[in-house]
PDB file of C-alpha atoms in Angstrom:
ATOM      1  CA  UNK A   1     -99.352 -10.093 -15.240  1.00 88.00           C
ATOM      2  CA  UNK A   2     -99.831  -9.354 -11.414  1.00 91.00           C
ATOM      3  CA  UNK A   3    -100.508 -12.355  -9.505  1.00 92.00           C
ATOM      4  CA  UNK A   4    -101.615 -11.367  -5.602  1.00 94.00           C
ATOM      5  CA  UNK A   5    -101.926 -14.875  -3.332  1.00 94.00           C
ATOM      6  CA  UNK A   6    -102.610 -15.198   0.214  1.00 94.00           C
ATOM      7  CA  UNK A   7    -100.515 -17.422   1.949  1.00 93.00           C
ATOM      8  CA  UNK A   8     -99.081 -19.241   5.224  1.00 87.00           C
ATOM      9  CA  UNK A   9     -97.575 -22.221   6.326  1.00 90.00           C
ATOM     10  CA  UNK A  10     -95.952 -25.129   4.736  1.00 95.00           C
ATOM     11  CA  UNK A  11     -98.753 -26.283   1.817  1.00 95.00           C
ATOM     12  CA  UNK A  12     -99.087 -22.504   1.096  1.00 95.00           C
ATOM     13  CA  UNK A  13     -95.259 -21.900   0.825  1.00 96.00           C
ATOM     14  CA  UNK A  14     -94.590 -24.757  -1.567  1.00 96.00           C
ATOM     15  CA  UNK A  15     -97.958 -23.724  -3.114  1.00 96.00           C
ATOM     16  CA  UNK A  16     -95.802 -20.619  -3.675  1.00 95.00           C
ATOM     17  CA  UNK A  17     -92.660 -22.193  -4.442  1.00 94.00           C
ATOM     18  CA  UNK A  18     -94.742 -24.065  -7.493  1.00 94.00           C
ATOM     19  CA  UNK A  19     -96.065 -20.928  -8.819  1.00 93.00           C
ATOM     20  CA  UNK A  20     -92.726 -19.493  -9.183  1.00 91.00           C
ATOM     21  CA  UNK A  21     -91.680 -22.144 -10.772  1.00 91.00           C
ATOM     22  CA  UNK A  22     -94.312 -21.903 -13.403  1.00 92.00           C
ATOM     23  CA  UNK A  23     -93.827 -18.425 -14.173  1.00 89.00           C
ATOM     24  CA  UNK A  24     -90.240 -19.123 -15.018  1.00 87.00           C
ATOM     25  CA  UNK A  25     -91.020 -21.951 -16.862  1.00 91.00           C
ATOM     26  CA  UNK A  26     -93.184 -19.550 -19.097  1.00 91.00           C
ATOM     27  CA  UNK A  27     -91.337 -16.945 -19.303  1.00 87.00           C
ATOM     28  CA  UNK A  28     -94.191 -14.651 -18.743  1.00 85.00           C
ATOM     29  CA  UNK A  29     -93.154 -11.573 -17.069  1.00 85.00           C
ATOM     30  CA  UNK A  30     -95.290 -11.384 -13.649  1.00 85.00           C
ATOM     31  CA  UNK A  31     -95.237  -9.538 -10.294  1.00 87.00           C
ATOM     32  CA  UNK A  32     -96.332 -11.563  -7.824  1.00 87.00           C
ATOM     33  CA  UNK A  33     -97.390 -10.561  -4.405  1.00 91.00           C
ATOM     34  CA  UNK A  34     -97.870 -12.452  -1.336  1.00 93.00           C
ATOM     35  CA  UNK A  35    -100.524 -11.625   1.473  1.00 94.00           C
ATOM     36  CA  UNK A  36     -98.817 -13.393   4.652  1.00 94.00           C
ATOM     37  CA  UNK A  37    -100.628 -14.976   7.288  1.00 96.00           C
ATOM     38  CA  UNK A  38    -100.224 -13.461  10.889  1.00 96.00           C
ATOM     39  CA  UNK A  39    -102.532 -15.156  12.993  1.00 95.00           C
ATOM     40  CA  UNK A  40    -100.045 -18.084  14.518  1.00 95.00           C
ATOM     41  CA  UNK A  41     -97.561 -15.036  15.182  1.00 97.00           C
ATOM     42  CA  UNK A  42     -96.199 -15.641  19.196  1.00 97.00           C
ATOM     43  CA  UNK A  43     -94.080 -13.695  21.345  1.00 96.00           C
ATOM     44  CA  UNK A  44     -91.688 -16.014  22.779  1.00 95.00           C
ATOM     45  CA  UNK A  45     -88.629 -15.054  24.926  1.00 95.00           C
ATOM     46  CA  UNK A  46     -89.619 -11.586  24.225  1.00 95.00           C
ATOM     47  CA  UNK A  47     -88.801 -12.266  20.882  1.00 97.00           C
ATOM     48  CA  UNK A  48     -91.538 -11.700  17.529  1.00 98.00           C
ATOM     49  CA  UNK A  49     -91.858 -15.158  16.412  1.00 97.00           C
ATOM     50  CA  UNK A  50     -94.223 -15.235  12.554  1.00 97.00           C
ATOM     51  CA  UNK A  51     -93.943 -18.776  11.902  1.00 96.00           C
ATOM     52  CA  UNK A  52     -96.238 -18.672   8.563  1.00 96.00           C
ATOM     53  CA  UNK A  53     -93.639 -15.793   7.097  1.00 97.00           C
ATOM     54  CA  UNK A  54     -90.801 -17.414   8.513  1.00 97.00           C
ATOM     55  CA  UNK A  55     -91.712 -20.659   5.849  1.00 96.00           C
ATOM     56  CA  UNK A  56     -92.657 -18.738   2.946  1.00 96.00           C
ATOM     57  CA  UNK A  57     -89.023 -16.531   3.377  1.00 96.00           C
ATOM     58  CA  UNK A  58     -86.888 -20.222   3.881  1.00 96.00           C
ATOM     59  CA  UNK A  59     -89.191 -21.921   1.216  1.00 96.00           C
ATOM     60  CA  UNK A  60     -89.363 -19.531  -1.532  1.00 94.00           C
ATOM     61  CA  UNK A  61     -85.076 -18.137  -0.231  1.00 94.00           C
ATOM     62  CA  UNK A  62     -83.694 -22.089  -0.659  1.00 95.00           C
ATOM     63  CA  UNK A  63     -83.484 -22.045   3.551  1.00 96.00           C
ATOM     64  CA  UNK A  64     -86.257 -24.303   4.410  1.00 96.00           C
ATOM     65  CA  UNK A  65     -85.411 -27.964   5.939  1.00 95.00           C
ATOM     66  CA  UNK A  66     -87.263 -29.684   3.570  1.00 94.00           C
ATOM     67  CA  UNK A  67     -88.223 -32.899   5.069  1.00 93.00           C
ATOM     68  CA  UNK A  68     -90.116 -31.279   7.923  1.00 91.00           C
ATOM     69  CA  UNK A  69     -91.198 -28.621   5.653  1.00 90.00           C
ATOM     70  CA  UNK A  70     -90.455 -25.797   8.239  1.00 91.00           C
ATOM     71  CA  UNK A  71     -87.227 -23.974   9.913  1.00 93.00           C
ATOM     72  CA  UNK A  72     -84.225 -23.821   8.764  1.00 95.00           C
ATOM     73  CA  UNK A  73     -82.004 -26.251   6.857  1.00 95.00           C
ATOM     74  CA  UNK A  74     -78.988 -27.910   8.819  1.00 95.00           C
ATOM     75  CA  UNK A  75     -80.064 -26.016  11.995  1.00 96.00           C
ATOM     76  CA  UNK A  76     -78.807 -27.042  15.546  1.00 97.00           C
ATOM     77  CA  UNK A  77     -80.254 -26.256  18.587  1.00 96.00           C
ATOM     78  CA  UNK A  78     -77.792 -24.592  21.370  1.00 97.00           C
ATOM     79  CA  UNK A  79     -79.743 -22.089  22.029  1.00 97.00           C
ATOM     80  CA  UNK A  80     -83.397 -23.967  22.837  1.00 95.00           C
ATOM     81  CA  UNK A  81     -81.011 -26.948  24.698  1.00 96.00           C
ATOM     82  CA  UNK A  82     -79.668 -24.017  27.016  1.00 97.00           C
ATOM     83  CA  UNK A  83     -82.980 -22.527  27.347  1.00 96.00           C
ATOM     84  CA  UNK A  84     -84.498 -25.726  28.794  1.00 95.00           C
ATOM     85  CA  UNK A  85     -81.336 -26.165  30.975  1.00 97.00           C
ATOM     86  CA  UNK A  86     -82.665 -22.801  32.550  1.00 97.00           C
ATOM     87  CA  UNK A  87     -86.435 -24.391  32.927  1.00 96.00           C
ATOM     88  CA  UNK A  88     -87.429 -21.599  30.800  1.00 94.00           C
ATOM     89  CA  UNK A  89     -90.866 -22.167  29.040  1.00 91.00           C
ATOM     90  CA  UNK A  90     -92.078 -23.011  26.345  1.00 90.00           C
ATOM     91  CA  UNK A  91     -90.240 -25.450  24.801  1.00 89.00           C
ATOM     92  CA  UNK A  92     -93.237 -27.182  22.772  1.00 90.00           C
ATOM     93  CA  UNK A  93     -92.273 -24.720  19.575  1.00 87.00           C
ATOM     94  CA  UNK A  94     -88.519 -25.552  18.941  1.00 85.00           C
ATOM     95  CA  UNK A  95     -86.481 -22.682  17.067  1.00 93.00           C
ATOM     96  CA  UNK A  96     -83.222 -23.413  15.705  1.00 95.00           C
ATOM     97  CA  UNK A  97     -80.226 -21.257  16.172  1.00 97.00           C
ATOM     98  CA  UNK A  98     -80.476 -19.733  12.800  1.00 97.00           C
ATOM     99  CA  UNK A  99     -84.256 -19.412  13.105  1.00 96.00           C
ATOM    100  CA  UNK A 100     -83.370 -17.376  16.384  1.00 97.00           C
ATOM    101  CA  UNK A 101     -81.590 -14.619  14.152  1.00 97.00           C
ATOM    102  CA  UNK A 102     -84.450 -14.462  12.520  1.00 97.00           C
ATOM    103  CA  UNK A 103     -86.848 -13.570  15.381  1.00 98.00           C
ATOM    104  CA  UNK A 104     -84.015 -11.336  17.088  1.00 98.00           C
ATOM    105  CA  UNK A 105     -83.581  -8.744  13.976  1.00 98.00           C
ATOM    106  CA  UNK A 106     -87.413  -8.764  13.620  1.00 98.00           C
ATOM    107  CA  UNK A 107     -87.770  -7.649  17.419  1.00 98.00           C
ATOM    108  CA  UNK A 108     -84.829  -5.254  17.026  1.00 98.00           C
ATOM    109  CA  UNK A 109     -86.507  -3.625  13.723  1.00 98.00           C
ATOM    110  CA  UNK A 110     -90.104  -4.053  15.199  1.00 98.00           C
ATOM    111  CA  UNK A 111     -88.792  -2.668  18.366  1.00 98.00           C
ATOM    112  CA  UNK A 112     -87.042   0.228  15.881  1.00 98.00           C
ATOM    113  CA  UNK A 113     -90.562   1.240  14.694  1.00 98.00           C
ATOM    114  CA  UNK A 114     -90.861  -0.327  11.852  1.00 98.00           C
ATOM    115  CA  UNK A 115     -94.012  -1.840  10.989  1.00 97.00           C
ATOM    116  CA  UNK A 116     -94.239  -5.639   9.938  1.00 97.00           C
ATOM    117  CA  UNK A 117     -94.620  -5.048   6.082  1.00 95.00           C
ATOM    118  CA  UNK A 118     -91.163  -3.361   6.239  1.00 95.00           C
ATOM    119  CA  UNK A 119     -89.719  -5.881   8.490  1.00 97.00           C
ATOM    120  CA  UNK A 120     -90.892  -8.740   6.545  1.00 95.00           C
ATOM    121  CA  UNK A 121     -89.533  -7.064   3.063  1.00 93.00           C
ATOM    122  CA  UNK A 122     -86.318  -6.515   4.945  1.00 95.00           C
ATOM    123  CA  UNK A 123     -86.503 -10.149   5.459  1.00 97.00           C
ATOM    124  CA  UNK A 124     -87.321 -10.931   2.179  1.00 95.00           C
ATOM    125  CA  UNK A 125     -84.098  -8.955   0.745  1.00 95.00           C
ATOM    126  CA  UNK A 126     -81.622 -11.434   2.733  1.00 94.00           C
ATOM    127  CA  UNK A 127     -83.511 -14.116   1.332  1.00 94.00           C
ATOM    128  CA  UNK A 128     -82.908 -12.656  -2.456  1.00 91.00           C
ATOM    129  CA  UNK A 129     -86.965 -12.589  -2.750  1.00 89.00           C
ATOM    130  CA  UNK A 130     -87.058  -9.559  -4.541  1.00 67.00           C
ATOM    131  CA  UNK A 131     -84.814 -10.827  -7.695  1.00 54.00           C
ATOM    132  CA  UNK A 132     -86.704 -13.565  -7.840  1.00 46.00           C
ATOM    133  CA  UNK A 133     -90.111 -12.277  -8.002  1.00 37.00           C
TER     134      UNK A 133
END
Protein backbone atom coordinates (compact mmCIF):
# COMPACT_ATOMS: atom_id res chain seq x y z
CA UNK A 1 0.00 0.00 0.00
CA UNK A 2 1.36 3.63 -0.63
CA UNK A 3 -0.15 6.07 1.58
CA UNK A 4 0.89 9.93 0.40
CA UNK A 5 -0.49 12.67 3.25
CA UNK A 6 0.03 16.25 3.36
CA UNK A 7 1.00 17.53 6.49
CA UNK A 8 2.21 20.41 9.01
CA UNK A 9 2.10 21.39 12.38
CA UNK A 10 1.19 19.81 15.59
CA UNK A 11 -2.58 18.13 14.77
CA UNK A 12 -1.01 17.01 11.42
CA UNK A 13 2.15 15.45 13.07
CA UNK A 14 0.26 13.41 15.64
CA UNK A 15 -2.27 12.89 12.79
CA UNK A 16 0.89 11.23 11.42
CA UNK A 17 2.15 9.73 14.44
CA UNK A 18 -1.51 7.81 14.60
CA UNK A 19 -1.25 6.54 11.19
CA UNK A 20 1.96 4.92 11.87
CA UNK A 21 0.75 3.49 14.54
CA UNK A 22 -2.03 1.82 12.68
CA UNK A 23 -0.01 0.45 10.04
CA UNK A 24 2.05 -1.39 12.59
CA UNK A 25 -0.74 -2.46 14.36
CA UNK A 26 -1.83 -4.21 11.01
CA UNK A 27 0.93 -5.37 9.90
CA UNK A 28 0.22 -4.27 6.44
CA UNK A 29 3.27 -3.47 4.60
CA UNK A 30 2.93 0.38 3.46
CA UNK A 31 5.14 3.24 2.19
CA UNK A 32 4.04 6.20 3.40
CA UNK A 33 4.96 9.59 2.20
CA UNK A 34 4.61 12.89 3.68
CA UNK A 35 4.01 16.25 1.69
CA UNK A 36 5.43 18.94 4.31
CA UNK A 37 4.09 22.22 4.76
CA UNK A 38 6.47 25.24 3.98
CA UNK A 39 4.50 28.19 4.21
CA UNK A 40 5.31 29.25 8.12
CA UNK A 41 9.11 28.64 7.06
CA UNK A 42 11.19 32.06 8.59
CA UNK A 43 14.61 33.11 8.32
CA UNK A 44 15.65 34.03 11.68
CA UNK A 45 19.25 34.93 12.75
CA UNK A 46 20.16 34.08 9.30
CA UNK A 47 19.26 30.79 10.10
CA UNK A 48 16.33 28.44 7.87
CA UNK A 49 13.80 27.99 10.46
CA UNK A 50 10.63 25.15 8.94
CA UNK A 51 8.68 24.96 11.96
CA UNK A 52 5.84 22.55 10.37
CA UNK A 53 8.90 19.93 9.37
CA UNK A 54 10.65 20.59 12.40
CA UNK A 55 7.26 18.85 14.38
CA UNK A 56 6.60 16.15 12.08
CA UNK A 57 10.72 15.08 12.34
CA UNK A 58 10.49 15.41 16.62
CA UNK A 59 6.89 13.89 16.54
CA UNK A 60 7.13 11.02 14.30
CA UNK A 61 11.60 10.67 15.66
CA UNK A 62 10.33 10.41 19.66
CA UNK A 63 11.97 14.28 20.02
CA UNK A 64 8.91 16.29 20.37
CA UNK A 65 8.07 17.98 23.95
CA UNK A 66 4.90 16.60 24.17
CA UNK A 67 2.91 18.78 26.37
CA UNK A 68 3.34 21.82 24.15
CA UNK A 69 3.20 19.65 21.21
CA UNK A 70 6.21 21.43 19.47
CA UNK A 71 10.24 21.71 19.91
CA UNK A 72 12.22 19.65 21.40
CA UNK A 73 11.92 17.51 24.53
CA UNK A 74 13.97 18.63 27.73
CA UNK A 75 15.29 21.67 25.77
CA UNK A 76 16.90 24.74 27.55
CA UNK A 77 17.28 27.94 26.29
CA UNK A 78 21.03 29.52 26.49
CA UNK A 79 21.14 30.40 23.37
CA UNK A 80 17.61 32.59 22.90
CA UNK A 81 18.43 34.01 26.83
CA UNK A 82 21.86 35.32 25.33
CA UNK A 83 20.27 36.48 22.25
CA UNK A 84 17.85 38.78 24.12
CA UNK A 85 20.77 39.88 26.41
CA UNK A 86 22.15 41.29 22.99
CA UNK A 87 18.53 43.07 22.19
CA UNK A 88 18.58 40.99 19.20
CA UNK A 89 15.05 40.52 17.61
CA UNK A 90 12.73 38.51 17.44
CA UNK A 91 12.26 36.83 20.39
CA UNK A 92 8.33 36.13 19.99
CA UNK A 93 9.32 32.47 18.30
CA UNK A 94 11.50 30.80 21.06
CA UNK A 95 13.98 27.98 19.73
CA UNK A 96 15.59 25.77 22.08
CA UNK A 97 19.22 24.95 22.03
CA UNK A 98 18.71 21.65 20.42
CA UNK A 99 16.11 23.09 18.04
CA UNK A 100 19.03 25.58 17.08
CA UNK A 101 21.14 22.53 15.67
CA UNK A 102 18.49 21.89 13.82
CA UNK A 103 18.14 25.20 11.92
CA UNK A 104 22.11 25.58 11.79
CA UNK A 105 22.79 22.15 9.70
CA UNK A 106 19.74 23.04 7.53
CA UNK A 107 21.39 26.55 6.66
CA UNK A 108 24.81 24.90 6.32
CA UNK A 109 23.29 22.10 3.82
CA UNK A 110 20.83 24.69 2.24
CA UNK A 111 23.68 27.04 2.05
CA UNK A 112 25.75 23.74 0.49
CA UNK A 113 23.22 23.60 -2.41
CA UNK A 114 21.15 21.26 -1.47
CA UNK A 115 17.62 21.67 -2.06
CA UNK A 116 15.00 21.31 0.86
CA UNK A 117 13.71 17.74 -0.09
CA UNK A 118 17.32 16.54 0.49
CA UNK A 119 17.81 18.55 3.52
CA UNK A 120 14.67 17.52 5.09
CA UNK A 121 15.43 13.58 4.25
CA UNK A 122 18.83 14.24 5.73
CA UNK A 123 16.87 15.30 8.65
CA UNK A 124 14.69 12.60 8.62
CA UNK A 125 17.73 9.95 8.72
CA UNK A 126 18.94 11.38 12.29
CA UNK A 127 15.54 11.06 13.34
CA UNK A 128 15.50 7.11 12.23
CA UNK A 129 12.35 8.11 9.86
CA UNK A 130 13.33 6.03 7.20
CA UNK A 131 13.26 2.54 9.31
CA UNK A 132 10.26 3.40 10.48
CA UNK A 133 8.32 4.15 7.49
Amino acid sequence: MRITALSGGVGGARFLRGVLHALERSGEEADLTIIGNTGDDITLFGLRVCPDLDTVLYTLGGGIHEEQGWGRADETFSVQAELAAYGATPQWFGMGDKDFGTHIVRSQWLGQGQSLSQVTARLAERWGLPARG
